[in-house]
PDB file of N, CA and C in Angstrom:
ATOM      1  N   MET A   1    -160.454  32.242 -69.462  1.00  0.00           N
ATOM      2  CA  MET A   1    -159.656  32.433 -70.664  1.00  0.00           C
ATOM      3  C   MET A   1    -158.905  31.138 -70.965  1.00  0.00           C
ATOM      4  N   ALA A   2    -159.103  30.587 -72.144  1.00  0.00           N
ATOM      5  CA  ALA A   2    -158.458  29.337 -72.532  1.00  0.00           C
ATOM      6  C   ALA A   2    -157.025  29.608 -72.978  1.00  0.00           C
ATOM      7  N   HIS A   3    -156.166  28.692 -72.613  1.00  0.00           N
ATOM      8  CA  HIS A   3    -154.767  28.775 -73.011  1.00  0.00           C
ATOM      9  C   HIS A   3    -154.535  27.942 -74.234  1.00  0.00           C
ATOM     10  N   ASP A   4    -153.759  28.479 -75.184  1.00  0.00           N
ATOM     11  CA  ASP A   4    -153.376  27.684 -76.349  1.00  0.00           C
ATOM     12  C   ASP A   4    -152.369  26.652 -75.936  1.00  0.00           C
ATOM     13  N   SER A   5    -152.396  25.481 -76.579  1.00  0.00           N
ATOM     14  CA  SER A   5    -151.385  24.472 -76.282  1.00  0.00           C
ATOM     15  C   SER A   5    -150.004  24.976 -76.710  1.00  0.00           C
ATOM     16  N   ILE A   6    -149.021  24.481 -76.061  1.00  0.00           N
ATOM     17  CA  ILE A   6    -147.634  24.864 -76.361  1.00  0.00           C
ATOM     18  C   ILE A   6    -147.159  24.005 -77.539  1.00  0.00           C
ATOM     19  N   PRO A   7    -146.681  24.628 -78.635  1.00  0.00           N
ATOM     20  CA  PRO A   7    -146.222  23.843 -79.769  1.00  0.00           C
ATOM     21  C   PRO A   7    -144.950  23.058 -79.425  1.00  0.00           C
ATOM     22  N   LEU A   8    -144.811  21.910 -80.045  1.00  0.00           N
ATOM     23  CA  LEU A   8    -143.602  21.093 -79.842  1.00  0.00           C
ATOM     24  C   LEU A   8    -142.394  21.714 -80.498  1.00  0.00           C
ATOM     25  N   MET A   9    -142.591  22.360 -81.610  1.00  0.00           N
ATOM     26  CA  MET A   9    -141.476  22.906 -82.378  1.00  0.00           C
ATOM     27  C   MET A   9    -141.326  24.391 -82.098  1.00  0.00           C
ATOM     28  N   GLY A  10    -140.148  24.789 -81.647  1.00  0.00           N
ATOM     29  CA  GLY A  10    -139.896  26.198 -81.374  1.00  0.00           C
ATOM     30  C   GLY A  10    -139.156  26.840 -82.528  1.00  0.00           C
ATOM     31  N   GLY A  11    -138.810  26.134 -83.534  1.00  0.00           N
ATOM     32  CA  GLY A  11    -138.074  26.638 -84.678  1.00  0.00           C
ATOM     33  C   GLY A  11    -137.276  25.519 -85.329  1.00  0.00           C
ATOM     34  N   LYS A  12    -136.513  25.843 -86.340  1.00  0.00           N
ATOM     35  CA  LYS A  12    -135.759  24.817 -87.064  1.00  0.00           C
ATOM     36  C   LYS A  12    -134.749  24.087 -86.179  1.00  0.00           C
ATOM     37  N   SER A  13    -134.115  24.797 -85.269  1.00  0.00           N
ATOM     38  CA  SER A  13    -133.061  24.167 -84.465  1.00  0.00           C
ATOM     39  C   SER A  13    -133.421  24.031 -83.002  1.00  0.00           C
ATOM     40  N   VAL A  14    -134.666  24.314 -82.656  1.00  0.00           N
ATOM     41  CA  VAL A  14    -135.085  24.238 -81.239  1.00  0.00           C
ATOM     42  C   VAL A  14    -136.255  23.298 -81.110  1.00  0.00           C
ATOM     43  N   HIS A  15    -136.168  22.408 -80.140  1.00  0.00           N
ATOM     44  CA  HIS A  15    -137.279  21.526 -79.811  1.00  0.00           C
ATOM     45  C   HIS A  15    -137.786  21.943 -78.441  1.00  0.00           C
ATOM     46  N   CYS A  16    -139.071  22.236 -78.336  1.00  0.00           N
ATOM     47  CA  CYS A  16    -139.671  22.631 -77.057  1.00  0.00           C
ATOM     48  C   CYS A  16    -140.469  21.456 -76.492  1.00  0.00           C
ATOM     49  N   ILE A  17    -140.375  21.277 -75.211  1.00  0.00           N
ATOM     50  CA  ILE A  17    -141.129  20.218 -74.545  1.00  0.00           C
ATOM     51  C   ILE A  17    -141.959  20.889 -73.461  1.00  0.00           C
ATOM     52  N   ASN A  18    -143.277  20.688 -73.492  1.00  0.00           N
ATOM     53  CA  ASN A  18    -144.079  21.373 -72.483  1.00  0.00           C
ATOM     54  C   ASN A  18    -144.017  20.671 -71.131  1.00  0.00           C
ATOM     55  N   GLU A  19    -144.522  21.368 -70.131  1.00  0.00           N
ATOM     56  CA  GLU A  19    -144.405  20.870 -68.742  1.00  0.00           C
ATOM     57  C   GLU A  19    -145.130  19.548 -68.545  1.00  0.00           C
ATOM     58  N   GLN A  20    -146.278  19.356 -69.171  1.00  0.00           N
ATOM     59  CA  GLN A  20    -147.014  18.116 -69.043  1.00  0.00           C
ATOM     60  C   GLN A  20    -146.212  16.941 -69.618  1.00  0.00           C
ATOM     61  N   GLN A  21    -145.576  17.154 -70.750  1.00  0.00           N
ATOM     62  CA  GLN A  21    -144.755  16.095 -71.350  1.00  0.00           C
ATOM     63  C   GLN A  21    -143.576  15.752 -70.429  1.00  0.00           C
ATOM     64  N   MET A  22    -142.939  16.779 -69.875  1.00  0.00           N
ATOM     65  CA  MET A  22    -141.799  16.541 -68.983  1.00  0.00           C
ATOM     66  C   MET A  22    -142.225  15.823 -67.705  1.00  0.00           C
ATOM     67  N   ALA A  23    -143.373  16.221 -67.155  1.00  0.00           N
ATOM     68  CA  ALA A  23    -143.874  15.548 -65.943  1.00  0.00           C
ATOM     69  C   ALA A  23    -144.186  14.085 -66.238  1.00  0.00           C
ATOM     70  N   GLU A  24    -144.788  13.808 -67.380  1.00  0.00           N
ATOM     71  CA  GLU A  24    -145.085  12.427 -67.724  1.00  0.00           C
ATOM     72  C   GLU A  24    -143.806  11.624 -67.959  1.00  0.00           C
ATOM     73  N   ALA A  25    -142.807  12.238 -68.555  1.00  0.00           N
ATOM     74  CA  ALA A  25    -141.525  11.550 -68.777  1.00  0.00           C
ATOM     75  C   ALA A  25    -140.891  11.193 -67.415  1.00  0.00           C
ATOM     76  N   TRP A  26    -140.908  12.129 -66.487  1.00  0.00           N
ATOM     77  CA  TRP A  26    -140.364  11.846 -65.147  1.00  0.00           C
ATOM     78  C   TRP A  26    -141.163  10.758 -64.454  1.00  0.00           C
ATOM     79  N   ARG A  27    -142.492  10.803 -64.566  1.00  0.00           N
ATOM     80  CA  ARG A  27    -143.331   9.765 -63.924  1.00  0.00           C
ATOM     81  C   ARG A  27    -142.987   8.408 -64.490  1.00  0.00           C
ATOM     82  N   LEU A  28    -142.864   8.313 -65.802  1.00  0.00           N
ATOM     83  CA  LEU A  28    -142.535   7.045 -66.443  1.00  0.00           C
ATOM     84  C   LEU A  28    -141.162   6.554 -66.002  1.00  0.00           C
ATOM     85  N   THR A  29    -140.232   7.502 -65.861  1.00  0.00           N
ATOM     86  CA  THR A  29    -138.864   7.156 -65.494  1.00  0.00           C
ATOM     87  C   THR A  29    -138.744   6.762 -64.005  1.00  0.00           C
ATOM     88  N   GLU A  30    -139.533   7.388 -63.167  1.00  0.00           N
ATOM     89  CA  GLU A  30    -139.391   7.180 -61.729  1.00  0.00           C
ATOM     90  C   GLU A  30    -140.402   6.232 -61.111  1.00  0.00           C
ATOM     91  N   GLU A  31    -141.613   6.126 -61.694  1.00  0.00           N
ATOM     92  CA  GLU A  31    -142.679   5.439 -60.990  1.00  0.00           C
ATOM     93  C   GLU A  31    -143.339   4.297 -61.723  1.00  0.00           C
ATOM     94  N   GLU A  32    -143.261   4.237 -63.017  1.00  0.00           N
ATOM     95  CA  GLU A  32    -144.003   3.263 -63.792  1.00  0.00           C
ATOM     96  C   GLU A  32    -143.383   1.873 -63.671  1.00  0.00           C
ATOM     97  N   PRO A  33    -144.135   0.903 -63.097  1.00  0.00           N
ATOM     98  CA  PRO A  33    -143.587  -0.464 -62.971  1.00  0.00           C
ATOM     99  C   PRO A  33    -143.212  -0.998 -64.346  1.00  0.00           C
ATOM    100  N   GLY A  34    -142.096  -1.624 -64.395  1.00  0.00           N
ATOM    101  CA  GLY A  34    -141.610  -2.210 -65.674  1.00  0.00           C
ATOM    102  C   GLY A  34    -140.811  -1.247 -66.487  1.00  0.00           C
ATOM    103  N   SER A  35    -141.312  -0.047 -66.704  1.00  0.00           N
ATOM    104  CA  SER A  35    -140.595   0.936 -67.532  1.00  0.00           C
ATOM    105  C   SER A  35    -139.511   1.641 -66.777  1.00  0.00           C
ATOM    106  N   SER A  36    -139.768   2.012 -65.533  1.00  0.00           N
ATOM    107  CA  SER A  36    -138.775   2.846 -64.805  1.00  0.00           C
ATOM    108  C   SER A  36    -137.433   2.131 -64.661  1.00  0.00           C
ATOM    109  N   ALA A  37    -137.434   0.876 -64.358  1.00  0.00           N
ATOM    110  CA  ALA A  37    -136.168   0.159 -64.205  1.00  0.00           C
ATOM    111  C   ALA A  37    -135.396   0.118 -65.541  1.00  0.00           C
ATOM    112  N   LYS A  38    -136.097  -0.146 -66.616  1.00  0.00           N
ATOM    113  CA  LYS A  38    -135.442  -0.203 -67.948  1.00  0.00           C
ATOM    114  C   LYS A  38    -134.879   1.153 -68.328  1.00  0.00           C
ATOM    115  N   ILE A  39    -135.659   2.192 -68.126  1.00  0.00           N
ATOM    116  CA  ILE A  39    -135.221   3.540 -68.485  1.00  0.00           C
ATOM    117  C   ILE A  39    -134.037   3.961 -67.628  1.00  0.00           C
ATOM    118  N   GLN A  40    -134.114   3.739 -66.332  1.00  0.00           N
ATOM    119  CA  GLN A  40    -133.024   4.133 -65.438  1.00  0.00           C
ATOM    120  C   GLN A  40    -131.732   3.376 -65.744  1.00  0.00           C
ATOM    121  N   GLU A  41    -131.845   2.096 -66.078  1.00  0.00           N
ATOM    122  CA  GLU A  41    -130.673   1.295 -66.435  1.00  0.00           C
ATOM    123  C   GLU A  41    -130.038   1.840 -67.723  1.00  0.00           C
ATOM    124  N   ALA A  42    -130.857   2.131 -68.707  1.00  0.00           N
ATOM    125  CA  ALA A  42    -130.328   2.678 -69.970  1.00  0.00           C
ATOM    126  C   ALA A  42    -129.683   4.037 -69.737  1.00  0.00           C
ATOM    127  N   LEU A  43    -130.310   4.906 -68.950  1.00  0.00           N
ATOM    128  CA  LEU A  43    -129.747   6.211 -68.660  1.00  0.00           C
ATOM    129  C   LEU A  43    -128.409   6.113 -67.941  1.00  0.00           C
ATOM    130  N   GLU A  44    -128.355   5.218 -66.970  1.00  0.00           N
ATOM    131  CA  GLU A  44    -127.114   5.036 -66.222  1.00  0.00           C
ATOM    132  C   GLU A  44    -125.972   4.621 -67.153  1.00  0.00           C
ATOM    133  N   GLU A  45    -126.246   3.696 -68.031  1.00  0.00           N
ATOM    134  CA  GLU A  45    -125.232   3.210 -68.972  1.00  0.00           C
ATOM    135  C   GLU A  45    -124.821   4.327 -69.965  1.00  0.00           C
ATOM    136  N   LEU A  46    -125.801   5.041 -70.494  1.00  0.00           N
ATOM    137  CA  LEU A  46    -125.505   6.131 -71.433  1.00  0.00           C
ATOM    138  C   LEU A  46    -124.703   7.224 -70.763  1.00  0.00           C
ATOM    139  N   GLU A  47    -125.056   7.591 -69.531  1.00  0.00           N
ATOM    140  CA  GLU A  47    -124.360   8.659 -68.849  1.00  0.00           C
ATOM    141  C   GLU A  47    -122.938   8.236 -68.489  1.00  0.00           C
ATOM    142  N   LYS A  48    -122.728   6.953 -68.331  1.00  0.00           N
ATOM    143  CA  LYS A  48    -121.377   6.456 -68.044  1.00  0.00           C
ATOM    144  C   LYS A  48    -120.519   6.454 -69.306  1.00  0.00           C
ATOM    145  N   GLU A  49    -121.112   6.105 -70.419  1.00  0.00           N
ATOM    146  CA  GLU A  49    -120.355   5.873 -71.660  1.00  0.00           C
ATOM    147  C   GLU A  49    -120.234   7.079 -72.571  1.00  0.00           C
ATOM    148  N   LEU A  50    -121.206   7.982 -72.548  1.00  0.00           N
ATOM    149  CA  LEU A  50    -121.260   9.086 -73.509  1.00  0.00           C
ATOM    150  C   LEU A  50    -120.937  10.428 -72.813  1.00  0.00           C
ATOM    151  N   SER A  51    -120.299  11.311 -73.571  1.00  0.00           N
ATOM    152  CA  SER A  51    -120.065  12.661 -73.081  1.00  0.00           C
ATOM    153  C   SER A  51    -121.383  13.433 -73.059  1.00  0.00           C
ATOM    154  N   ARG A  52    -121.364  14.606 -72.458  1.00  0.00           N
ATOM    155  CA  ARG A  52    -122.564  15.449 -72.418  1.00  0.00           C
ATOM    156  C   ARG A  52    -123.022  15.782 -73.858  1.00  0.00           C
ATOM    157  N   ASN A  53    -122.096  16.165 -74.705  1.00  0.00           N
ATOM    158  CA  ASN A  53    -122.442  16.468 -76.079  1.00  0.00           C
ATOM    159  C   ASN A  53    -123.003  15.268 -76.839  1.00  0.00           C
ATOM    160  N   GLU A  54    -122.421  14.099 -76.585  1.00  0.00           N
ATOM    161  CA  GLU A  54    -122.925  12.890 -77.241  1.00  0.00           C
ATOM    162  C   GLU A  54    -124.322  12.566 -76.754  1.00  0.00           C
ATOM    163  N   ARG A  55    -124.590  12.757 -75.454  1.00  0.00           N
ATOM    164  CA  ARG A  55    -125.946  12.505 -74.940  1.00  0.00           C
ATOM    165  C   ARG A  55    -126.932  13.521 -75.518  1.00  0.00           C
ATOM    166  N   ALA A  56    -126.519  14.773 -75.683  1.00  0.00           N
ATOM    167  CA  ALA A  56    -127.401  15.783 -76.301  1.00  0.00           C
ATOM    168  C   ALA A  56    -127.703  15.398 -77.739  1.00  0.00           C
ATOM    169  N   ALA A  57    -126.681  14.982 -78.476  1.00  0.00           N
ATOM    170  CA  ALA A  57    -126.896  14.568 -79.871  1.00  0.00           C
ATOM    171  C   ALA A  57    -127.860  13.393 -79.932  1.00  0.00           C
ATOM    172  N   LEU A  58    -127.693  12.439 -79.050  1.00  0.00           N
ATOM    173  CA  LEU A  58    -128.563  11.279 -79.023  1.00  0.00           C
ATOM    174  C   LEU A  58    -130.002  11.697 -78.714  1.00  0.00           C
ATOM    175  N   ALA A  59    -130.168  12.627 -77.784  1.00  0.00           N
ATOM    176  CA  ALA A  59    -131.518  13.125 -77.430  1.00  0.00           C
ATOM    177  C   ALA A  59    -132.202  13.714 -78.649  1.00  0.00           C
ATOM    178  N   PHE A  60    -131.485  14.561 -79.415  1.00  0.00           N
ATOM    179  CA  PHE A  60    -132.076  15.163 -80.591  1.00  0.00           C
ATOM    180  C   PHE A  60    -132.392  14.115 -81.654  1.00  0.00           C
ATOM    181  N   VAL A  61    -131.554  13.142 -81.837  1.00  0.00           N
ATOM    182  CA  VAL A  61    -131.811  12.088 -82.823  1.00  0.00           C
ATOM    183  C   VAL A  61    -133.028  11.271 -82.412  1.00  0.00           C
ATOM    184  N   ILE A  62    -133.142  10.948 -81.135  1.00  0.00           N
ATOM    185  CA  ILE A  62    -134.307  10.206 -80.663  1.00  0.00           C
ATOM    186  C   ILE A  62    -135.564  11.001 -80.889  1.00  0.00           C
ATOM    187  N   ILE A  63    -135.577  12.291 -80.539  1.00  0.00           N
ATOM    188  CA  ILE A  63    -136.733  13.131 -80.777  1.00  0.00           C
ATOM    189  C   ILE A  63    -137.100  13.168 -82.241  1.00  0.00           C
ATOM    190  N   SER A  64    -136.106  13.331 -83.092  1.00  0.00           N
ATOM    191  CA  SER A  64    -136.346  13.381 -84.543  1.00  0.00           C
ATOM    192  C   SER A  64    -136.952  12.076 -85.030  1.00  0.00           C
ATOM    193  N   ARG A  65    -136.449  10.951 -84.578  1.00  0.00           N
ATOM    194  CA  ARG A  65    -136.954   9.666 -85.024  1.00  0.00           C
ATOM    195  C   ARG A  65    -138.390   9.431 -84.512  1.00  0.00           C
ATOM    196  N   LEU A  66    -138.651   9.885 -83.279  1.00  0.00           N
ATOM    197  CA  LEU A  66    -140.013   9.748 -82.736  1.00  0.00           C
ATOM    198  C   LEU A  66    -140.999  10.571 -83.545  1.00  0.00           C
ATOM    199  N   LYS A  67    -140.587  11.765 -83.940  1.00  0.00           N
ATOM    200  CA  LYS A  67    -141.469  12.603 -84.754  1.00  0.00           C
ATOM    201  C   LYS A  67    -141.713  11.994 -86.120  1.00  0.00           C
ATOM    202  N   ALA A  68    -140.743  11.242 -86.638  1.00  0.00           N
ATOM    203  CA  ALA A  68    -140.836  10.702 -88.006  1.00  0.00           C
ATOM    204  C   ALA A  68    -141.618   9.385 -88.052  1.00  0.00           C
ATOM    205  N   THR A  69    -141.865   8.768 -86.929  1.00  0.00           N
ATOM    206  CA  THR A  69    -142.550   7.481 -86.899  1.00  0.00           C
ATOM    207  C   THR A  69    -143.952   7.628 -86.313  1.00  0.00           C
ATOM    208  N   THR A  70    -144.801   6.737 -86.730  1.00  0.00           N
ATOM    209  CA  THR A  70    -146.168   6.716 -86.209  1.00  0.00           C
ATOM    210  C   THR A  70    -146.527   5.333 -85.667  1.00  0.00           C
ATOM    211  N   ALA A  71    -145.512   4.585 -85.307  1.00  0.00           N
ATOM    212  CA  ALA A  71    -145.745   3.233 -84.802  1.00  0.00           C
ATOM    213  C   ALA A  71    -146.517   3.303 -83.500  1.00  0.00           C
ATOM    214  N   PRO A  72    -147.466   2.387 -83.290  1.00  0.00           N
ATOM    215  CA  PRO A  72    -148.207   2.365 -82.026  1.00  0.00           C
ATOM    216  C   PRO A  72    -147.283   1.970 -80.873  1.00  0.00           C
ATOM    217  N   LEU A  73    -147.611   2.429 -79.685  1.00  0.00           N
ATOM    218  CA  LEU A  73    -146.849   2.075 -78.497  1.00  0.00           C
ATOM    219  C   LEU A  73    -147.064   0.611 -78.186  1.00  0.00           C
ATOM    220  N   PRO A  74    -146.002  -0.069 -77.686  1.00  0.00           N
ATOM    221  CA  PRO A  74    -146.142  -1.480 -77.318  1.00  0.00           C
ATOM    222  C   PRO A  74    -147.107  -1.628 -76.168  1.00  0.00           C
ATOM    223  N   GLN A  75    -147.891  -2.690 -76.196  1.00  0.00           N
ATOM    224  CA  GLN A  75    -148.842  -2.955 -75.110  1.00  0.00           C
ATOM    225  C   GLN A  75    -148.154  -3.679 -73.992  1.00  0.00           C
ATOM    226  N   ALA A  76    -148.416  -3.251 -72.771  1.00  0.00           N
ATOM    227  CA  ALA A  76    -147.797  -3.888 -71.598  1.00  0.00           C
ATOM    228  C   ALA A  76    -148.472  -5.196 -71.249  1.00  0.00           C
TER     229      ALA A  76
END
């Protein structure tokens, strides 16, 4: 029995992220040479400077901007 893919959008005010996307995000953050150090440094700074609500707002804005753009990923 084939499984349907999980939609990214759960509704107007909800953004859903499937398990594969989350696993890839963690891999990039923890293991990817070059990217992991940059991501961890940015996260550390943001977590130091922004409140939980500010970080949540930033996350939603980043997701919205990513959905709105079709720019190719930078080549390593």
